[in-house]
mmCIF file of C-alpha atoms in Angstrom:
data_model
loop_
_atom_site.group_PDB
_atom_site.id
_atom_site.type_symbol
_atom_site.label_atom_id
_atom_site.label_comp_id
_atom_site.label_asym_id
_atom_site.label_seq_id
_atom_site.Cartn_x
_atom_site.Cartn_y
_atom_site.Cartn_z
ATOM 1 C CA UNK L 1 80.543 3.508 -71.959
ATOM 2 C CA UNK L 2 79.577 1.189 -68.997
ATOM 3 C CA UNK L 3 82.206 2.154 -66.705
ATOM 4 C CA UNK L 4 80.448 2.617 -63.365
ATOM 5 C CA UNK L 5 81.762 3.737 -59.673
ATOM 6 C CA UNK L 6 80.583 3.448 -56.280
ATOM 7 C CA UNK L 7 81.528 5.385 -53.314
ATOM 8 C CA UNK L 8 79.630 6.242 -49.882
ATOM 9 C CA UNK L 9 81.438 8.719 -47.254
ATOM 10 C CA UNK L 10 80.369 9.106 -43.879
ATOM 11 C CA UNK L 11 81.960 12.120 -41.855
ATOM 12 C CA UNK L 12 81.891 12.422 -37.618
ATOM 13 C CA UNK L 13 84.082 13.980 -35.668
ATOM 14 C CA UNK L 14 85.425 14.104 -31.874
ATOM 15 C CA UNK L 15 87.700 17.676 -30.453
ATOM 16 C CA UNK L 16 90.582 18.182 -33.014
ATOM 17 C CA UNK L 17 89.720 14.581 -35.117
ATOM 18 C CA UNK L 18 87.676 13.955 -38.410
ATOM 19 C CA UNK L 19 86.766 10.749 -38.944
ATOM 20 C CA UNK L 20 85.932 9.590 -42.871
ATOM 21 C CA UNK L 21 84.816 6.554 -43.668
ATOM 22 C CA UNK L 22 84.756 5.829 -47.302
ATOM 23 C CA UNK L 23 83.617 2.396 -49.800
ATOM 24 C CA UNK L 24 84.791 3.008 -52.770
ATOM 25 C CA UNK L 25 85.716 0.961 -55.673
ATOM 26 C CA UNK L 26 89.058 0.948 -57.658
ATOM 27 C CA UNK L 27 90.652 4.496 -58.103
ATOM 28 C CA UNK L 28 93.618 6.035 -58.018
ATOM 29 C CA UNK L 29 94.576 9.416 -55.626
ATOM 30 C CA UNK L 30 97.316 11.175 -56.162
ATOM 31 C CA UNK L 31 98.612 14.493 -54.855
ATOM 32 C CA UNK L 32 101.623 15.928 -57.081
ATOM 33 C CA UNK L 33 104.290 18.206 -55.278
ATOM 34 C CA UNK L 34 102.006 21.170 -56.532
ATOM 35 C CA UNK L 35 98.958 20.117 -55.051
ATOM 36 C CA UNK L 36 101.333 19.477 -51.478
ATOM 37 C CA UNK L 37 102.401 22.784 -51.953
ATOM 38 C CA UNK L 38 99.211 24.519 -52.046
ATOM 39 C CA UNK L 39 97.625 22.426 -48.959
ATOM 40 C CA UNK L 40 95.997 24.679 -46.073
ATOM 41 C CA UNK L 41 95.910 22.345 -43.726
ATOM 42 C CA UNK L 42 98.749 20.990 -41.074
ATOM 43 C CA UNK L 43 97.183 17.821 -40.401
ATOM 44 C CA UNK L 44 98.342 13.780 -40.921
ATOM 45 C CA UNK L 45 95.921 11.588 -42.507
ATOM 46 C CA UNK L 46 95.754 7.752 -41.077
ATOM 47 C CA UNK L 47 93.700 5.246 -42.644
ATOM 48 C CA UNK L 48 92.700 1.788 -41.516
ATOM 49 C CA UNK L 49 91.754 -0.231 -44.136
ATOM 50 C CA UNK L 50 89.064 -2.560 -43.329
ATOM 51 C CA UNK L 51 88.024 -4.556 -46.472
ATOM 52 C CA UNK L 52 90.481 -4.850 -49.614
ATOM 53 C CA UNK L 53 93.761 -3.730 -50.465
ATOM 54 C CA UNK L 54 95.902 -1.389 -51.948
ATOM 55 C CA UNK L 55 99.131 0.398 -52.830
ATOM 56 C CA UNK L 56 100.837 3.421 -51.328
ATOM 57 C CA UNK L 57 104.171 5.568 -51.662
ATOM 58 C CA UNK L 58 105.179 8.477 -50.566
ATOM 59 C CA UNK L 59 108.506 10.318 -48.990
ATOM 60 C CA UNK L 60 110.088 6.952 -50.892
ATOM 61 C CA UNK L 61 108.797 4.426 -49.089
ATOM 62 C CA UNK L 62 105.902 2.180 -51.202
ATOM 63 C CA UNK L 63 103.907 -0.738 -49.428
ATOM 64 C CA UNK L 64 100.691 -2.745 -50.034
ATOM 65 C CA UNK L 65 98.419 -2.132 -48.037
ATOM 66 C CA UNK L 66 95.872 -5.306 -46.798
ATOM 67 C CA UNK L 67 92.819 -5.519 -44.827
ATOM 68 C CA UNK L 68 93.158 -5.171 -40.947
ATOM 69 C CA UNK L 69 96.298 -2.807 -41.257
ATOM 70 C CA UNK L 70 96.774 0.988 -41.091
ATOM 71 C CA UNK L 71 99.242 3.881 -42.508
ATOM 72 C CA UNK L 72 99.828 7.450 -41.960
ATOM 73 C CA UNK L 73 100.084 9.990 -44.771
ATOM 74 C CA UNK L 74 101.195 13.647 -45.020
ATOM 75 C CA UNK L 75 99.383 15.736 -47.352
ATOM 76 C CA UNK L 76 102.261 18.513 -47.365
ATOM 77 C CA UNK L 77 104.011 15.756 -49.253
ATOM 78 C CA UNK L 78 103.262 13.948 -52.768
ATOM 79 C CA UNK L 79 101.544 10.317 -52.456
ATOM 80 C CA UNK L 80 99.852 8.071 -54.837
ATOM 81 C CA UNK L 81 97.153 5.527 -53.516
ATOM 82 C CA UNK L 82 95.798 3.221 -55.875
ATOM 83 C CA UNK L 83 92.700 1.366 -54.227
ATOM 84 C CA UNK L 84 92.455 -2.441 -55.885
ATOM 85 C CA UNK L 85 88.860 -3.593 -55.965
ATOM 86 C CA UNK L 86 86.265 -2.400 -53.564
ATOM 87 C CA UNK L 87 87.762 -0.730 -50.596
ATOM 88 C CA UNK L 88 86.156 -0.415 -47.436
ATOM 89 C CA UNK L 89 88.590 1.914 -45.014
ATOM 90 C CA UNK L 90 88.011 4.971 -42.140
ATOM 91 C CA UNK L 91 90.605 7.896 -42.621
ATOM 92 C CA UNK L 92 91.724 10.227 -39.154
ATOM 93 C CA UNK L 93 92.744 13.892 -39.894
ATOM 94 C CA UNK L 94 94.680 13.963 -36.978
ATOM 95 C CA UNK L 95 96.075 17.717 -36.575
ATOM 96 C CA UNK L 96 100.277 17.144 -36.955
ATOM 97 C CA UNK L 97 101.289 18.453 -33.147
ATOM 98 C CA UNK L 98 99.032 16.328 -31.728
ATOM 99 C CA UNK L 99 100.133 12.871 -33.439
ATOM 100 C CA UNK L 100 104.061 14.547 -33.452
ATOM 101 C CA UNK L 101 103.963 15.192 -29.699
ATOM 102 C CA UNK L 102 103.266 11.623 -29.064
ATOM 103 C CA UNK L 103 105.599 9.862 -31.574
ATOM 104 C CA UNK L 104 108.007 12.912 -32.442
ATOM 105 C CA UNK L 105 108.596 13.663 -36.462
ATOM 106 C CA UNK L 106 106.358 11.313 -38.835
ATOM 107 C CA UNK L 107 108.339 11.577 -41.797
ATOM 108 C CA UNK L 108 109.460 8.101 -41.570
ATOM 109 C CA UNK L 109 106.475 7.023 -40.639
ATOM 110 C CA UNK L 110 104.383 7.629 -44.072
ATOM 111 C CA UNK L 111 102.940 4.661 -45.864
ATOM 112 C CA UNK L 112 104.360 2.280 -43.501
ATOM 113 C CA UNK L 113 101.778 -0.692 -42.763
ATOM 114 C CA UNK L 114 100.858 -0.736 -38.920
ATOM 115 C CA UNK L 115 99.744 -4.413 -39.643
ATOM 116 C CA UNK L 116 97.569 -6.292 -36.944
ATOM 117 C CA UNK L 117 99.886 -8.799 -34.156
ATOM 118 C CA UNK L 118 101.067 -6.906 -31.331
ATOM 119 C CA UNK L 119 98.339 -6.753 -28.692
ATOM 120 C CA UNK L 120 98.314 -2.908 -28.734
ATOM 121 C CA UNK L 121 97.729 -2.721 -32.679
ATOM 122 C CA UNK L 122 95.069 -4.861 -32.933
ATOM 123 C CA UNK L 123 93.442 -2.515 -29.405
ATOM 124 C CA UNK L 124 94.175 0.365 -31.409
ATOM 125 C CA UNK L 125 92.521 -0.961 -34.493
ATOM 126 C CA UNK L 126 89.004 -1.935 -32.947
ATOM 127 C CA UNK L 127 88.671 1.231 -31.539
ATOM 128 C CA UNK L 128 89.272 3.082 -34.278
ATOM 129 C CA UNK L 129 87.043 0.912 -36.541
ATOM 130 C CA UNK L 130 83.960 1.421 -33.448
ATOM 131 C CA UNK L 131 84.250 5.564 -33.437
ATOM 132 C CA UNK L 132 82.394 6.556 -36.545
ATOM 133 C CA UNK L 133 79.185 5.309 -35.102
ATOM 134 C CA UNK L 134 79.711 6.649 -31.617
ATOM 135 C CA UNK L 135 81.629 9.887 -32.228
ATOM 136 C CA UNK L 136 78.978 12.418 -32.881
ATOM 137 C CA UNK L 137 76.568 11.572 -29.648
ATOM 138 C CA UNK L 138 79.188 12.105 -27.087
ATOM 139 C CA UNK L 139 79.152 15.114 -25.066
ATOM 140 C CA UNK L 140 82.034 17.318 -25.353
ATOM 141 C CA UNK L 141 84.103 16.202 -22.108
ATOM 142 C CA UNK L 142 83.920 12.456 -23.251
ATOM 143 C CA UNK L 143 84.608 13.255 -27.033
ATOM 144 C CA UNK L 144 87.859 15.169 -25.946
ATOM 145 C CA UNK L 145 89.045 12.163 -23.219
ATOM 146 C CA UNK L 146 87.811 9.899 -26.239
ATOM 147 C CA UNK L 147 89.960 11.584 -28.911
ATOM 148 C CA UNK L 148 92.948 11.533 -26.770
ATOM 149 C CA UNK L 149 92.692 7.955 -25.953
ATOM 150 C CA UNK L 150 92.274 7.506 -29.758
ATOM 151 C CA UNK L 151 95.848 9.320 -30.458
ATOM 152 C CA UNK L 152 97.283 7.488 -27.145
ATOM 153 C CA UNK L 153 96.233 4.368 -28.773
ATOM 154 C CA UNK L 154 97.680 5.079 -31.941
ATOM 155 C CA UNK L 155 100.437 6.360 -30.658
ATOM 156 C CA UNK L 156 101.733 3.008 -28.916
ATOM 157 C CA UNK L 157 100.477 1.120 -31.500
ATOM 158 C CA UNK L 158 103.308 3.390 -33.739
ATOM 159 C CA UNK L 159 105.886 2.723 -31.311
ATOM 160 C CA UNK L 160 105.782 -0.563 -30.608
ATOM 161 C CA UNK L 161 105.990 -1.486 -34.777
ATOM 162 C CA UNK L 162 108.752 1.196 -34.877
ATOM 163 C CA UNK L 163 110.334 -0.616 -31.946
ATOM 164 C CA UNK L 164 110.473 2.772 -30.201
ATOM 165 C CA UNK L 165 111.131 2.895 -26.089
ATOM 166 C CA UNK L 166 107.300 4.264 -26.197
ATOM 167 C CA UNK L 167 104.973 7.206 -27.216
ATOM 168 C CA UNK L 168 104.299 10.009 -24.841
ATOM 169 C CA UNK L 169 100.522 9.637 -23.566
ATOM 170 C CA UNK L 170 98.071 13.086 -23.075
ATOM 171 C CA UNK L 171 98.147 11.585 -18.959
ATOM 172 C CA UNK L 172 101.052 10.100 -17.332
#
């Protein structure tokens, strides 16, 4: 057989965040309703993809997903992801009352593209594509004020593609 695969992961994190970035070639992740049911965790998973593209459902909503644009998942809910060529993206585990107390309930937010043209998206975009580097050498009072500005930026980002009146920030 001369089926091959490549895939790198590098993990950092900042207070309450884990940041993955993956390069991976074609695959296909899917988490049935039993797998959902089983998860441990209470977390939402956002992933900005950087290089390639791919498709996404979940909760009933399916999209393609292109380079430069992000998309929140929740793993207590099936989702297939099929990754189309190389893929070069960086995942958040963002825990679900920190994300929810910003933009209240995701559930209609779930593999909906957060695509690059508002001002605020494409903010929120470079900074999340510049943490992985960073994240591990700051000291614990900047990682936490990092990590919030990092959901605050997300967070608008959100509401101004949902068309929202605007997220609630960690600071007035």
């Amino acid at each position: 057989n001369d089926f091959s695969f490549y895939g790198s992961i590098e993990i950092s994190t900042l207070p309450g965040l884990v940041l993955t970035s993956f390069e991976v070639d074609s695959a296909r992740v899917r988490r049935s309703e039993r797998d959902a049911t089983r998860a441990d965790c209470d977390d939402i998973l956002l992933t900005l993809l950087l290089d390639g593209h791919m498709h996404v459902s979940q909760n009933g909503a399916e999209s393609v997903i292109r380079e430069r644009t992000f998309y929140l998942l929740d793993p207590l809910h099936p989702f297939d992801v099929s990754l189309k060529g190389r893929n070069r993206n960086l995942t958040i585990k963002i825990p679900r009352a920190m994300l929810e107390a910003r933009v209240g309930l995701t559930s209609n937010l779930t593999a909906v593209p957060i695509a690059p043209g508002s001002a605020i998206a494409n903010l929120a975009m470079g900074f999340i594509e510049i943490l992985p580097p960073q994240a591990n050498d700051l000291d614990p009072v900047a990682g936490l004020n990092v990590a919030n500005q990092t959901l605050d930026l997300i967070a608008m980002a959100i509401s101004t593609h949902m068309g929202s009146d605007g997220a609630s920030l960690s600071a007035p």
